[in-house]
Short mmCIF file of C-alpha atoms in Angstrom, two decimals:
data_model
loop_
_atom_site.label_atom_id
_atom_site.label_comp_id
_atom_site.label_asym_id
_atom_site.label_seq_id
_atom_site.Cartn_x
_atom_site.Cartn_y
_atom_site.Cartn_z
CA MET A 1 28.14 -29.58 14.90
CA ALA A 2 31.02 -27.95 13.24
CA MET A 3 32.02 -24.74 15.35
CA ASN A 4 31.35 -21.54 13.69
CA ARG A 5 34.46 -19.78 12.97
CA VAL A 6 33.10 -16.38 13.06
CA GLN A 7 30.87 -16.74 16.18
CA PHE A 8 33.90 -17.89 18.19
CA GLN A 9 36.64 -15.85 16.49
CA GLN A 10 39.15 -14.48 19.09
CA GLY A 11 38.21 -10.96 18.61
CA MET A 12 40.34 -8.52 21.27
CA SER A 13 40.43 -9.35 25.29
CA LEU A 14 40.15 -6.63 27.76
CA HIS A 15 43.76 -7.36 28.66
CA GLU A 16 44.79 -7.05 25.07
CA PHE A 17 42.94 -3.51 24.98
CA MET A 18 43.88 -1.98 27.86
CA GLN A 19 47.93 -3.12 26.73
CA ASP A 20 47.42 -1.35 23.75
CA PHE A 21 45.25 1.40 24.99
CA GLY A 22 45.42 1.81 28.83
CA THR A 23 47.28 5.21 28.76
CA GLU A 24 46.46 8.67 27.52
CA VAL A 25 49.82 8.86 25.37
CA GLN A 26 48.89 5.40 23.76
CA CYS A 27 45.37 6.35 22.77
CA ALA A 28 46.91 10.26 21.53
CA LEU A 29 49.29 8.26 19.28
CA ALA A 30 46.69 5.98 18.21
CA LEU A 31 44.06 8.63 17.32
CA GLU A 32 46.76 10.85 15.33
CA LYS A 33 47.75 7.63 13.53
CA ALA A 34 44.29 6.79 12.35
CA ARG A 35 43.75 10.80 11.49
CA TRP A 36 46.85 11.00 9.47
CA PRO A 37 47.95 7.63 8.41
CA THR A 38 50.75 9.08 6.31
CA GLY A 39 51.79 11.71 8.73
CA PHE A 40 50.48 15.08 10.11
CA HIS A 41 48.97 17.28 7.07
CA CYS A 42 47.90 20.79 7.63
CA PRO A 43 43.77 21.12 7.81
CA ALA A 44 43.94 24.62 6.24
CA TYR A 45 47.06 24.59 4.19
CA GLY A 46 48.02 20.81 3.56
CA TRP A 47 51.71 21.05 4.60
CA THR A 48 52.97 18.14 6.42
CA GLY A 49 56.12 20.01 8.28
CA HIS A 50 54.79 21.01 11.80
CA TYR A 51 56.07 21.42 15.16
CA ARG A 52 54.23 20.89 18.65
CA VAL A 53 53.10 23.43 20.98
CA HIS A 54 52.53 22.93 24.65
CA HIS A 55 49.70 24.49 26.41
CA GLY A 56 49.25 22.90 29.88
CA SER A 57 48.00 19.65 29.73
CA ARG A 58 47.11 20.15 26.09
CA THR A 59 49.38 19.71 23.02
CA LEU A 60 48.90 21.26 19.56
CA LEU A 61 49.96 20.81 16.09
CA GLN A 62 51.39 23.90 14.51
CA CYS A 63 51.85 24.01 10.68
CA GLY A 64 55.37 25.35 9.93
CA ALA A 65 54.12 27.31 6.85
CA CYS A 66 50.92 28.86 7.82
CA ARG A 67 51.17 28.59 11.42
CA HIS A 68 47.59 27.21 11.98
CA GLN A 69 47.22 25.03 15.05
CA THR A 70 44.85 22.20 15.70
CA SER A 71 44.45 19.53 18.18
CA LEU A 72 44.36 15.96 17.80
CA THR A 73 40.44 16.33 18.59
CA ALA A 74 39.23 19.04 16.41
CA GLY A 75 37.58 18.52 13.38
CA THR A 76 36.75 14.90 14.54
CA VAL A 77 33.97 13.28 16.34
CA LEU A 78 36.09 14.14 19.47
CA GLU A 79 36.01 17.91 19.08
CA GLY A 80 35.25 19.89 22.15
CA THR A 81 35.27 16.67 24.67
CA LYS A 82 36.66 17.48 28.04
CA LEU A 83 36.61 13.63 28.53
CA PRO A 84 40.36 11.78 28.37
CA LEU A 85 40.75 10.03 25.39
CA ARG A 86 41.27 6.69 27.62
CA THR A 87 37.34 7.26 28.36
CA TRP A 88 36.42 7.31 24.67
CA PHE A 89 38.64 4.18 23.59
CA LEU A 90 37.22 2.02 26.47
CA ALA A 91 33.78 3.25 25.17
CA MET A 92 34.24 2.53 21.57
CA TYR A 93 35.90 -0.79 22.84
CA LEU A 94 33.13 -1.69 24.59
CA ILE A 95 30.25 -0.54 22.20
CA SER A 96 32.17 -2.18 19.35
CA GLN A 97 32.78 -5.61 20.83
CA ALA A 98 29.49 -6.13 22.46
CA LYS A 99 27.26 -8.13 20.26
CA THR A 100 24.17 -6.93 21.45
CA GLY A 101 25.42 -3.57 21.72
CA LEU A 102 25.29 -1.60 25.08
CA SER A 103 22.74 0.62 26.99
CA ALA A 104 23.44 3.84 27.85
CA LEU A 105 22.77 2.78 31.48
CA ALA A 106 25.27 0.46 31.12
CA LEU A 107 27.89 2.48 29.42
CA LYS A 108 27.58 5.16 32.54
CA ARG A 109 28.66 2.54 34.78
CA HIS A 110 31.62 1.36 33.00
CA LEU A 111 33.22 4.58 31.99
CA GLY A 112 32.16 6.08 35.78
CA VAL A 113 30.64 9.27 34.00
CA SER A 114 27.18 10.85 34.16
CA TYR A 115 24.11 9.13 32.26
CA ARG A 116 23.83 12.45 29.97
CA THR A 117 27.80 12.21 29.53
CA ALA A 118 27.26 8.58 28.46
CA TRP A 119 23.90 8.48 26.47
CA LEU A 120 26.12 11.40 24.37
CA VAL A 121 29.27 9.04 24.07
CA GLN A 122 26.91 6.44 22.81
CA HIS A 123 24.95 8.44 20.54
CA LYS A 124 28.05 10.06 18.88
CA LEU A 125 29.63 6.90 18.48
CA MET A 126 26.41 4.96 16.99
CA ASP A 127 26.04 8.21 14.46
CA THR A 128 29.64 7.67 13.35
CA MET A 129 28.82 3.66 12.87
CA SER A 130 25.72 4.31 10.79
CA GLN A 131 27.50 6.93 8.93
CA ALA A 132 30.18 5.08 8.22
CA ASP A 133 28.05 1.73 7.07
CA ALA A 134 25.85 3.49 4.73
CA GLN A 135 28.48 4.63 2.43
CA VAL A 136 28.83 0.95 1.16
CA PRO A 137 25.78 0.26 -0.63
CA LEU A 138 24.65 -3.97 -0.86
CA GLN A 139 25.03 -5.27 -4.37
CA GLY A 140 24.30 -8.62 -5.99
CA GLN A 141 21.83 -10.73 -4.81
CA VAL A 142 19.73 -9.29 -1.97
CA LEU A 143 16.85 -10.28 -0.02
CA LEU A 144 14.54 -8.10 1.15
CA ASP A 145 11.64 -7.96 4.11
CA ASP A 146 9.55 -5.77 5.83
CA ALA A 147 9.10 -5.29 10.17
CA TYR A 148 8.14 -3.07 12.63
CA LEU A 149 10.13 -1.51 16.07
CA GLY A 150 8.05 -1.06 19.17
CA GLY A 151 4.27 -1.72 19.23
CA GLU A 152 4.59 -2.55 23.10
CA ARG A 153 2.46 0.40 24.29
CA PRO A 154 -1.48 0.43 24.65
CA GLY A 155 -3.11 1.11 21.42
CA PRO A 156 -4.32 -0.12 18.22
CA GLY A 157 -2.41 -3.02 16.62
CA GLY A 158 -1.85 -3.85 13.05
CA ARG A 159 0.37 -2.03 10.56
CA GLY A 160 -1.31 1.30 11.24
CA SER A 161 -0.40 1.47 14.82
CA PRO A 162 1.23 4.61 15.97
CA ASN A 163 3.36 3.05 18.26
CA LYS A 164 5.38 1.18 15.56
CA VAL A 165 7.95 2.27 13.17
CA PRO A 166 8.15 0.70 9.83
CA ILE A 167 11.60 -0.70 9.19
CA VAL A 168 12.97 -2.63 5.74
CA ALA A 169 15.76 -5.17 6.34
CA ALA A 170 18.13 -6.22 3.07
CA VAL A 171 21.05 -8.89 3.16
CA SER A 172 23.30 -9.54 0.47
CA LEU A 173 24.55 -13.08 -0.02
CA ASN A 174 27.53 -14.70 -1.72
CA GLN A 175 27.56 -17.07 -4.81
CA GLN A 176 27.29 -19.73 -1.96
CA GLY A 177 24.18 -18.40 -0.65
CA HIS A 178 25.94 -16.74 2.67
CA PRO A 179 25.12 -13.59 4.38
CA MET A 180 27.62 -10.70 3.71
CA GLN A 181 26.21 -7.78 4.44
CA ALA A 182 23.18 -6.33 6.30
CA ARG A 183 21.24 -2.97 6.22
CA ILE A 184 18.61 -2.47 8.27
CA SER A 185 16.83 1.31 8.07
CA ALA A 186 13.57 2.89 9.39
CA LEU A 187 11.15 4.21 6.85
CA SER A 188 8.61 6.89 6.58
CA GLY A 189 6.02 4.27 5.77
CA PHE A 190 5.79 1.40 3.36
CA THR A 191 5.24 3.10 0.09
CA ARG A 192 6.91 2.76 -3.19
CA GLN A 193 8.36 6.04 -3.04
CA ALA A 194 9.98 5.65 0.49
CA ILE A 195 11.47 2.03 -0.85
CA ALA A 196 12.40 3.76 -4.08
CA GLN A 197 14.47 6.37 -1.90
CA TRP A 198 15.70 3.76 0.38
CA ALA A 199 17.04 1.78 -2.42
CA GLY A 200 18.67 4.66 -4.49
CA LEU A 201 20.77 5.33 -1.24
CA ASN A 202 21.57 1.78 0.00
CA LEU A 203 21.34 -0.74 -3.17
CA GLN A 204 24.09 -0.44 -5.90
CA PRO A 205 22.00 -0.17 -9.05
CA GLY A 206 21.77 -3.00 -10.92
CA THR A 207 20.81 -5.23 -7.46
CA ASP A 208 19.19 -8.58 -7.68
CA VAL A 209 16.41 -7.99 -4.94
CA LEU A 210 14.02 -10.98 -3.63
CA SER A 211 11.37 -10.18 -1.49
CA ASP A 212 8.17 -11.68 -0.42
CA GLY A 213 5.77 -9.34 -2.65
CA LEU A 214 4.73 -6.62 -0.34
CA ASN A 215 3.27 -4.23 -3.00
CA CYS A 216 5.78 -1.21 -2.09
CA PHE A 217 8.79 -3.53 -2.86
CA ALA A 218 8.47 -2.68 -6.34
CA GLY A 219 10.07 0.61 -5.58
CA VAL A 220 13.56 -0.95 -5.76
CA ILE A 221 12.49 -1.22 -9.73
CA ASP A 222 12.69 2.80 -9.65
CA ALA A 223 16.09 2.73 -8.47
CA GLY A 224 17.20 0.75 -11.22
CA CYS A 225 17.36 -2.49 -9.35
CA ALA A 226 15.69 -5.82 -10.62
CA HIS A 227 12.84 -7.43 -8.51
CA SER A 228 11.46 -10.47 -8.07
CA PHE A 229 9.18 -11.83 -5.18
CA ILE A 230 7.50 -14.87 -3.89
CA VAL A 231 4.01 -14.70 -2.21
CA VAL A 232 4.29 -15.70 1.32
CA GLY A 233 0.46 -16.14 2.06
CA GLN A 234 -0.29 -17.45 5.35
CA ARG A 235 3.10 -19.14 5.64
CA LYS A 236 5.62 -18.10 8.69
CA PRO A 237 8.91 -17.08 8.03
CA ARG A 238 10.37 -20.12 9.52
CA GLU A 239 8.76 -22.06 6.39
CA MET A 240 10.42 -19.60 3.69
CA GLU A 241 13.96 -21.10 3.41
CA ILE A 242 14.83 -18.76 0.84
CA LEU A 243 14.19 -15.85 3.27
CA LYS A 244 15.87 -17.35 5.66
CA TRP A 245 18.86 -15.31 6.13
CA VAL A 246 16.75 -12.12 6.22
CA ASN A 247 14.75 -13.52 8.94
CA THR A 248 17.59 -14.40 10.68
CA VAL A 249 19.41 -10.87 11.04
CA LEU A 250 15.82 -9.51 11.99
CA GLY A 251 15.92 -12.33 14.58
CA ASN A 252 19.21 -11.00 15.91
CA LEU A 253 18.39 -7.48 15.86
CA LYS A 254 15.35 -8.61 18.15
CA THR A 255 17.72 -10.52 20.52
CA ALA A 256 19.98 -7.55 20.50
CA ILE A 257 17.42 -4.85 21.62
CA SER A 258 15.40 -6.90 23.96
CA GLY A 259 19.34 -7.98 25.44
CA ALA A 260 20.84 -4.54 25.88
CA HIS A 261 17.83 -1.85 26.12
CA LYS A 262 14.83 -2.04 28.28
CA ALA A 263 13.48 0.87 26.26
CA PHE A 264 14.35 3.32 23.80
CA ARG A 265 12.90 6.04 21.53
CA PHE A 266 12.06 4.08 18.51
CA ALA A 267 10.73 7.11 16.78
CA LYS A 268 13.46 9.39 17.44
CA TYR A 269 16.69 7.40 17.54
CA ALA A 270 15.97 4.22 15.48
CA SER A 271 18.43 5.29 12.94
CA HIS A 272 21.46 5.31 15.07
CA TYR A 273 20.61 2.02 16.98
CA LEU A 274 19.84 0.45 13.48
CA GLY A 275 22.95 1.64 12.05
CA ALA A 276 25.36 0.65 15.02
CA PHE A 277 23.79 -3.02 14.68
CA ASN A 278 24.55 -2.97 10.85
CA TYR A 279 27.96 -1.96 11.36
CA ARG A 280 28.54 -4.95 14.01
CA PHE A 281 27.22 -7.14 11.72
CA ASN A 282 29.06 -5.89 8.93
CA HIS A 283 32.51 -5.96 10.75
CA ARG A 284 31.65 -9.64 11.95
CA PHE A 285 34.58 -11.30 10.35
CA ASP A 286 37.10 -9.48 11.78
CA LEU A 287 36.22 -8.60 15.60
CA HIS A 288 39.67 -7.71 16.36
CA GLY A 289 39.90 -5.05 13.59
CA LEU A 290 36.62 -3.63 14.34
CA LEU A 291 38.24 -1.04 17.11
CA ARG A 292 40.65 0.05 14.61
CA ASP A 293 37.82 0.54 11.98
CA LEU A 294 36.04 2.23 14.17
CA LEU A 295 38.72 4.48 15.50
CA GLY A 296 39.32 5.39 11.86
CA ASN A 297 35.83 6.26 11.26
CA VAL A 298 35.95 8.48 14.21
CA ALA A 299 39.00 10.26 13.37
CA ARG A 300 37.32 11.24 10.05
CA GLY A 301 34.15 11.84 11.36
CA ARG A 302 32.21 14.93 11.66
CA PRO A 303 31.70 16.86 14.54
CA LEU A 304 28.44 16.67 16.26
CA THR A 305 26.96 18.34 19.32
CA GLU A 306 24.33 17.00 21.20
CA ARG A 307 21.89 19.57 20.15
CA ASP A 308 22.83 18.22 16.84
CA ILE A 309 21.66 14.78 17.55
CA ARG A 310 18.60 15.94 19.37
CA GLN A 311 17.53 18.39 16.18
CA GLN A 312 18.15 15.47 13.98
CA ALA A 313 16.16 13.08 16.01
CA GLU A 314 13.43 15.96 15.71
CA THR A 315 13.06 16.00 12.03
CA ARG A 316 12.64 12.11 12.01
CA ASP A 317 9.89 12.55 14.67
#
């Protein structure tokens, strides 16, 4: 059997990571370059001329025109952090390079921090991955399928189970029929309105969608997409060759969740975990550059507090 070049690509080794980002100075230089690729620009005035002001262990960049001071982390995902940059970079490396992701408990042990700190770091990075990936809608030929997260606790089964979170999985294919991008998202329910709203955010208008014929999937038409379907009936997913790739991605998701997490709050935090899975899958062709891309997203991302994360989760609960 031929070797799968995507699966067996080199990626970034831990030794290479430590060579590039093993010191606080190296991490600071990398963050500054990611935030200002063409050089510093004052966030208040836009001026490029600046000088550095040292306050103990902190270094601030002061605009030469308006004298506005900013730090490397202000206005980024890392705003307000008390952790060394080395700890953040190691967390980015571990979360991005692990195929199944990483639980907060495992991250705690790797970083040498408290569980609460590891949980917050993990969710800030997963939110960043989710937000960045959502900016690129799927297009072309897209396979669509429905599934559920959860359902392991006692209670009624079936589609109406309160223990389950409905999700929709979409995979775009290239002209050779190979999977390119994936988007797995939590839904409020399997209704035409919910699918139309999801499609409006995640599919490019004009996308050709193929599904298994679930009634609600007609909602993609309301978002300006074409829809065709195959009636599955009593056939099992493995018997539907044409829907193979979306079922494969759902299988990978199940493996990732069971391999990395003993449990998590499906209803509250599904969007973060699914967003991180999407991000890793969609960057799988360049594992070596995945950390660089994530660093860029962190440098340009929005500041997020623990209160923000928990309030977002409450609105989805």
